[in-house]
Coordinates of C-alpha atoms in Angstrom, one line a residue:
M280 CA -121.7 34.4 10.7
E281 CA -123.3 35.4 13.3
H282 CA -122.8 39.2 11.9
K283 CA -124.0 38.3 8.3
V284 CA -126.9 40.5 7.8
I285 CA -129.2 39.4 4.7
N286 CA -131.0 41.8 1.9
D287 CA -130.1 44.5 4.5
K288 CA -132.8 43.6 7.1
Y289 CA -132.2 40.2 8.7
H290 CA -129.6 39.4 11.1
I291 CA -128.5 36.3 10.7
L292 CA -127.9 34.6 14.4
D293 CA -127.7 30.7 13.8
T294 CA -126.9 28.2 11.0
L295 CA -129.7 25.2 11.9
Y296 CA -128.7 23.3 9.3
S297 CA -126.6 23.9 5.8
D298 CA -125.7 22.3 2.9
Q299 CA -124.3 23.1 -0.9
F300 CA -128.4 23.0 -1.7
Q301 CA -130.0 25.2 0.9
S302 CA -129.7 26.4 4.4
V303 CA -131.8 27.0 7.3
F304 CA -131.5 30.1 9.7
I305 CA -132.4 32.0 12.9
C306 CA -132.7 34.8 12.1
E307 CA -133.8 38.9 14.0
L308 CA -134.8 41.9 12.1
A309 CA -131.8 44.0 11.5
N310 CA -132.2 48.0 13.0
S311 CA -134.3 47.3 15.2
E312 CA -135.2 47.3 19.0
S313 CA -137.4 44.1 18.7
Q314 CA -135.9 41.1 19.6
E315 CA -138.2 38.5 17.8
K316 CA -137.5 35.3 16.3
F317 CA -137.9 33.9 11.9
I318 CA -137.2 31.2 10.9
L319 CA -135.6 32.0 6.8
N320 CA -135.1 29.3 4.8
E321 CA -132.1 30.2 1.7
F322 CA -132.4 27.7 -1.2
V323 CA -129.6 28.2 -3.5
D324 CA -130.5 24.6 -6.7
K325 CA -132.3 25.7 -8.7
D326 CA -134.1 22.4 -9.0
I327 CA -135.4 22.8 -5.5
I328 CA -136.4 26.7 -6.0
D329 CA -138.6 25.5 -9.3
A330 CA -140.5 23.2 -6.8
V331 CA -140.9 24.6 -4.1
K332 CA -141.2 28.8 -4.5
N333 CA -144.7 28.6 -6.4
S334 CA -146.0 26.2 -3.3
F335 CA -144.8 28.8 -1.1
C336 CA -146.4 32.1 -2.6
Y337 CA -149.3 31.4 -3.5
S338 CA -151.2 28.0 -2.8
G339 CA -153.4 29.9 -0.2
D340 CA -152.9 27.5 2.4
S341 CA -151.6 27.6 6.0
V342 CA -148.1 27.8 4.5
S343 CA -148.7 30.4 1.9
K344 CA -150.7 32.2 4.7
S345 CA -147.8 31.6 7.1
L346 CA -144.9 32.8 4.8
I347 CA -143.9 36.5 6.0
D348 CA -141.2 37.2 3.6
S349 CA -140.0 35.9 0.2
F350 CA -136.8 37.2 -1.7
E351 CA -135.0 36.2 -4.8
I352 CA -131.2 37.3 -4.6
D353 CA -128.5 36.6 -6.6
G354 CA -130.0 33.5 -7.8
M355 CA -130.8 32.3 -4.2
F356 CA -134.6 32.1 -3.0
Y357 CA -135.3 32.4 0.9
A358 CA -138.8 32.3 2.3
L359 CA -138.9 33.9 6.2
F360 CA -141.6 32.2 8.6
P361 CA -142.2 33.2 12.1
I362 CA -141.1 30.4 15.0
S363 CA -142.9 28.2 17.0
K364 CA -143.3 28.1 20.6
G365 CA -143.3 25.2 22.4
P366 CA -141.0 21.4 22.0
S367 CA -140.3 19.4 19.4
L368 CA -143.1 16.7 19.5
E369 CA -140.0 14.5 19.1
E370 CA -138.3 16.0 22.8
Y371 CA -142.5 16.0 24.3
L372 CA -142.8 12.4 24.1
S373 CA -140.1 11.5 25.2
K374 CA -140.7 13.3 28.2
H375 CA -144.4 13.2 29.0
H376 CA -146.9 10.4 29.5
L377 CA -149.7 11.1 27.9
T378 CA -153.2 9.4 29.1
I379 CA -155.6 8.5 26.1
A380 CA -157.0 11.5 25.6
D381 CA -154.1 13.2 24.7
K382 CA -153.4 11.1 22.8
M383 CA -156.8 10.9 21.2
L384 CA -156.5 15.6 20.9
L385 CA -152.9 15.1 20.0
T386 CA -154.2 13.1 16.6
E387 CA -157.1 14.7 16.1
Q388 CA -153.8 17.7 15.8
L389 CA -151.6 16.2 13.9
L390 CA -154.7 15.3 10.6
K391 CA -156.3 18.9 11.4
K392 CA -153.2 20.6 10.8
F393 CA -152.4 18.5 7.3
M394 CA -155.5 18.9 6.6
E395 CA -154.8 22.7 6.4
I396 CA -151.4 22.3 4.4
D397 CA -153.3 20.2 1.6
K398 CA -152.5 22.3 -1.5
S399 CA -149.1 22.3 -0.5
I400 CA -147.2 20.3 -3.1
P401 CA -146.9 16.5 -1.3
L402 CA -143.3 17.4 -1.2
I403 CA -143.6 20.5 1.4
Q404 CA -145.9 18.0 3.1
Y405 CA -143.5 15.1 3.5
T406 CA -141.0 17.7 4.3
L407 CA -143.0 18.9 8.0
C408 CA -144.4 16.0 8.2
D409 CA -141.7 15.5 11.0
L410 CA -141.7 14.9 14.4
N411 CA -138.8 17.1 14.6
N412 CA -140.7 19.6 12.5
L413 CA -143.8 19.8 14.6
S414 CA -143.6 21.5 18.0
V415 CA -146.0 21.3 21.2
A416 CA -147.9 23.8 22.8
N417 CA -150.0 23.8 27.0
R418 CA -149.6 19.9 26.0
K419 CA -152.0 19.6 22.5
Y420 CA -151.9 22.2 20.1
L421 CA -149.7 21.5 17.5
S422 CA -147.4 24.3 15.1
F423 CA -145.4 23.4 12.5
F424 CA -141.5 24.5 12.5
N425 CA -141.2 25.2 9.5
L426 CA -137.3 24.1 8.7
F427 CA -137.7 23.1 5.2
C428 CA -134.1 20.8 4.2
F429 CA -135.3 19.1 1.4
D430 CA -133.6 15.8 -0.7
K431 CA -132.0 16.7 -3.8
N432 CA -132.1 13.1 -4.8
N433 CA -136.0 13.1 -4.1
L434 CA -137.6 16.2 -4.6
D435 CA -140.7 13.5 -6.8
I436 CA -142.6 12.7 -4.0
D437 CA -146.0 11.6 -3.8
F438 CA -149.2 11.9 -1.3
S439 CA -148.4 7.8 -0.4
L440 CA -145.1 9.1 0.7
V441 CA -146.9 11.5 3.0
S442 CA -149.2 8.6 4.1
K443 CA -146.5 6.3 5.5
K444 CA -145.7 9.5 7.1
L445 CA -148.4 10.1 9.1
G446 CA -148.8 7.2 9.8
Q447 CA -145.9 6.3 11.9
I448 CA -146.2 9.4 13.4
I449 CA -150.0 8.5 14.9
C450 CA -148.2 5.3 15.8
C451 CA -145.3 7.3 17.9
I452 CA -148.1 9.6 19.7
F453 CA -150.1 6.2 20.9
A454 CA -147.7 4.2 22.2
N455 CA -145.9 7.4 23.7
S456 CA -142.4 7.5 22.1
P457 CA -140.5 8.8 18.6
D458 CA -139.7 5.4 18.1
G459 CA -142.7 3.4 17.9
D460 CA -143.0 1.2 16.3
I461 CA -146.2 -1.0 15.3
E462 CA -145.6 -4.1 16.5
K463 CA -143.4 -3.9 19.1
D464 CA -146.6 -1.0 20.0
K465 CA -149.5 -2.9 18.9
D466 CA -150.9 -3.3 22.5
A467 CA -150.4 0.0 23.5
I468 CA -152.3 0.7 20.2
P469 CA -156.2 0.6 20.4
P470 CA -158.2 -1.9 18.4
A471 CA -160.3 0.6 16.6
I472 CA -157.0 3.2 15.8
F473 CA -154.5 0.1 14.7
P474 CA -156.4 -0.7 11.6
I475 CA -155.9 3.0 10.9
I476 CA -152.1 3.4 11.4
T477 CA -151.3 0.5 9.6
R478 CA -153.3 1.6 6.4
A479 CA -151.3 5.1 6.2
M480 CA -147.8 3.1 6.5
A481 CA -149.3 1.6 3.7
G482 CA -149.4 4.4 2.4
S483 CA -153.3 4.2 1.0
Y484 CA -154.7 6.6 1.4
E485 CA -155.3 9.5 -0.3
S486 CA -155.7 12.7 1.8
T487 CA -155.1 13.9 5.4
K488 CA -159.1 14.3 5.2
E489 CA -159.9 11.0 4.2
I490 CA -157.2 9.3 7.3
Y491 CA -159.8 12.2 9.5
D492 CA -162.3 11.1 8.9
N493 CA -161.7 7.3 9.4
F494 CA -160.7 8.5 12.7
K495 CA -163.3 10.8 13.6
N496 CA -165.5 7.9 12.9
T497 CA -164.7 5.8 15.4
L498 CA -166.1 5.8 18.9
L499 CA -162.5 6.2 20.7
Y500 CA -163.2 9.8 19.1
T501 CA -166.7 10.1 20.0
T502 CA -165.8 9.3 23.6
F503 CA -163.4 12.2 24.2
I504 CA -163.5 14.4 21.3
G505 CA -166.9 14.6 20.0
D506 CA -169.9 16.7 20.7
V507 CA -171.4 14.4 22.6
S508 CA -168.3 13.1 24.3
L509 CA -168.1 12.7 27.7
D510 CA -167.2 15.4 29.4
D511 CA -170.1 17.6 26.9
Q512 CA -172.6 15.8 28.7
I513 CA -171.7 15.7 31.8
R514 CA -171.5 19.5 31.9
I515 CA -174.9 19.5 30.2
N516 CA -176.3 17.2 32.8
I517 CA -175.2 19.4 35.3
K518 CA -176.3 22.7 33.4
K519 CA -179.9 21.2 33.6
A520 CA -179.3 19.8 37.0
K521 CA -178.9 23.4 38.6
K522 CA -181.7 24.5 36.3
R523 CA -184.3 22.1 38.0
Y524 CA -183.5 23.4 41.2
I525 CA -184.0 26.9 40.1
I526 CA -187.7 27.6 42.1
S527 CA -189.9 29.7 40.2
W528 CA -192.3 31.4 43.1
P529 CA -194.5 32.7 41.0
R530 CA -194.4 29.4 38.8
F531 CA -195.2 27.5 41.7
I532 CA -197.9 29.5 43.4
A533 CA -200.3 28.9 39.9
S534 CA -198.9 24.6 39.5
M535 CA -200.2 24.6 43.3
M536 CA -203.4 26.9 42.4
V537 CA -204.0 24.9 39.3
L538 CA -203.7 21.5 40.7
A539 CA -206.1 22.4 43.8
A540 CA -208.2 23.0 40.8
L541 CA -207.6 19.5 39.4
V542 CA -208.4 17.2 42.9
W543 CA -211.1 19.0 44.2
G544 CA -213.1 20.0 40.6
G545 CA -211.7 17.4 38.2
F546 CA -210.9 14.3 39.8
W547 CA -213.3 12.0 37.0
L548 CA -211.9 13.3 34.6
F549 CA -208.2 11.7 35.0
G550 CA -210.4 8.0 35.8
K551 CA -211.3 9.2 32.2
A552 CA -207.5 10.7 30.6
I553 CA -205.6 7.7 31.9
P554 CA -206.8 4.8 29.7
A555 CA -206.3 7.6 27.1
F556 CA -202.7 8.8 28.0
I557 CA -201.8 5.1 28.0
S558 CA -203.1 4.5 24.6
R559 CA -200.7 6.8 23.4
G560 CA -197.3 4.7 23.9
R561 CA -194.7 5.8 25.5
D562 CA -192.3 6.7 22.1
S563 CA -195.0 9.4 20.2
E564 CA -198.0 11.6 21.0
N565 CA -200.1 12.4 19.5
I566 CA -201.1 15.8 18.5
G567 CA -203.2 16.7 15.9
N568 CA -202.2 15.9 13.3
N569 CA -197.7 16.3 15.0
I570 CA -195.9 13.3 16.1
I571 CA -193.5 14.7 19.3
E572 CA -190.7 12.6 19.5
K573 CA -189.1 11.5 22.9
K574 CA -185.8 12.2 23.3
N575 CA -183.0 9.6 23.2
N576 CA -181.4 7.7 26.8
A577 CA -178.2 7.1 26.9
P578 CA -177.8 3.5 27.4
I579 CA -176.3 2.9 30.4
A580 CA -173.0 0.3 30.5
E581 CA -172.0 -2.3 32.8
F582 CA -170.3 -5.6 33.5
S583 CA -169.7 -8.6 34.9
I584 CA -165.7 -10.2 36.5
S585 CA -165.6 -13.6 36.1
I586 CA -164.1 -13.9 39.5
S587 CA -163.7 -11.6 42.2
K588 CA -160.1 -12.8 43.8
V589 CA -157.5 -12.2 41.1
Y590 CA -154.0 -12.7 41.2
S591 CA -151.1 -13.0 38.9
G592 CA -151.5 -15.0 36.5
D593 CA -155.0 -15.2 36.1
D594 CA -156.7 -14.8 32.8
V595 CA -160.0 -12.4 33.9
T596 CA -163.6 -12.2 31.4
F597 CA -165.8 -9.6 31.3
V598 CA -168.8 -9.5 30.2
D599 CA -170.9 -6.4 28.6
K600 CA -174.1 -6.7 30.6
S601 CA -174.5 -3.0 29.2
S602 CA -178.8 -1.6 28.4
D603 CA -180.6 1.0 26.4
S604 CA -183.8 1.6 28.2
D605 CA -185.4 3.5 24.7
P606 CA -187.0 0.6 22.6
G607 CA -185.4 -0.8 20.0
D608 CA -183.4 0.5 20.7
S609 CA -178.8 -1.7 21.2
I610 CA -175.1 -1.5 22.1
K611 CA -173.6 -0.9 18.3
S612 CA -169.6 -0.4 20.1
R613 CA -168.4 -0.7 23.4
L614 CA -165.0 0.7 24.0
W615 CA -163.3 -0.6 27.2
T616 CA -159.6 0.1 29.0
I617 CA -158.1 -1.4 31.7
E618 CA -155.7 0.8 32.9
K619 CA -152.4 -0.1 36.0
D620 CA -151.4 2.3 37.9
G621 CA -152.9 5.4 35.9
T622 CA -151.1 3.8 32.7
V623 CA -153.9 2.7 30.1
V624 CA -152.3 -0.9 29.1
L625 CA -155.2 -2.1 26.8
N626 CA -158.0 -0.8 24.4
S627 CA -160.7 -3.1 23.3
D628 CA -164.2 -2.7 21.1
E629 CA -165.3 -6.5 21.6
E630 CA -168.0 -7.7 22.6
T631 CA -166.2 -9.8 25.6
L632 CA -163.5 -8.8 27.4
S633 CA -160.6 -11.4 27.8
Y634 CA -157.3 -10.1 29.5
V635 CA -154.4 -11.7 31.2
F636 CA -153.4 -9.6 34.6
D637 CA -149.5 -10.7 34.7
E638 CA -148.3 -8.2 37.3
P639 CA -149.8 -7.5 40.6
G640 CA -150.8 -4.3 40.4
N641 CA -153.8 -1.2 40.9
Y642 CA -155.7 -1.9 37.7
K643 CA -159.3 -0.1 36.7
V644 CA -161.4 -1.9 33.8
S645 CA -163.9 1.0 32.5
L646 CA -166.6 0.4 29.9
V647 CA -168.2 3.6 28.2
V648 CA -170.8 2.0 25.2
Q649 CA -172.7 4.1 22.5
D650 CA -175.9 3.2 20.9
S651 CA -177.4 3.1 17.5
K652 CA -178.4 6.1 17.8
G653 CA -175.2 7.5 18.2
T654 CA -175.1 8.5 21.8
P655 CA -172.4 7.1 24.3
S656 CA -172.6 5.8 27.8
Q657 CA -171.0 7.3 31.2
P658 CA -168.4 5.0 31.8
F659 CA -168.7 2.1 33.8
T660 CA -165.1 2.0 35.8
Y661 CA -164.1 -1.6 38.5
N662 CA -161.3 -1.2 40.7
L663 CA -159.2 -4.2 40.5
K664 CA -156.3 -4.9 43.3
V665 CA -154.3 -8.1 41.6
L666 CA -152.4 -10.1 44.3
E667 CA -149.3 -11.5 43.8
K668 CA -149.5 -15.6 43.5
P669 CA -148.5 -17.8 46.2
E670 CA -146.0 -19.8 45.9
I671 CA -147.1 -23.8 46.6
P672 CA -144.1 -25.0 49.0
D673 CA -142.8 -28.8 47.4
D674 CA -144.3 -31.7 48.6
V675 CA -141.8 -32.4 52.0
T676 CA -140.5 -35.5 53.5
G677 CA -143.0 -37.2 55.9
D678 CA -142.1 -39.3 58.4
D679 CA -144.2 -42.0 57.8
E680 CA -142.4 -42.5 54.8
L681 CA -140.6 -46.3 54.0
P682 CA -136.7 -45.0 54.6
D683 CA -134.1 -45.1 52.4
L684 CA -133.1 -48.6 52.4
K685 CA -130.5 -48.4 50.2

């Protein structure tokens, strides 16, 4: 097999899969010094060829665009694709501990990749929707291996089956396991993501974009991925702080001269102007016919804890005490996160959080809130040490107890 050359161009190096209907090879260019390798799919069965050929060549989506070469020999159809670098998603989930941010980024990548192939027939999408047909590069970028092994007896696929497989993969990502199970791993799945996975696994979505839109509307997305994510807000604030403390000496001197003129020659003006400024209100300022709105301030996350000294087995209540300084604004949603020794054990969007700390250890409880205008707060974090519950000794018979007269 290692000496087989197809179409006088492709030297077969290895066979990844083969049956009477199709084969998948790793190959390289024959008679070339280049060591670049490719995936070559060989389709023998006419029904499979009729089902996928036009979608491969003419769909115009990312599968079609990544197709390097296609040709037919003796009634067999061949499709050549690049080889993806990086481990399979199944291997990656088995060997890496993912943070909640990692899981969110992987899920977004997954949904974006399948939105890129929405013009391919569902049969192709279904085949690519597999932990072993997705590779992970640089810990967060997904790509397809393009290993096309079709079930001859199941070529009539609709999107509901693709939806079910997407839901299962998202479940595996948040369970941090290739064997993710929605019931067994429900505590590892954030409450905002759980209904999305449930609906997807029920086959209720009609497109990947519909899943992505629901995913994008969660507070988790805003916090970890969105344009106003915490990282972005921190970077913006750092840039503002740097600019704030850069002194422009010409402006500084001019400002001091204006200030001196106001103090010595126009003190009476302030006495009349101050009431006028106060009467204009806090939220807007009328200048001619224009109204200048004040910038929306980010809310401030804060919570109280029901007990300060916690032992294993204690049920602790955390009450949201967050606030928003903007008049008329309010807290719209919240995201609680509990971590034990760096591992997320709970996510919740409840207003008041109750949690039983079954095991002793070092925990970190965090709260991020979002106001009615969609602006998130910076996280409020409480480091909690849960102590081993002391054992209460059984009553010991005292000397003053009556003797056993038996």
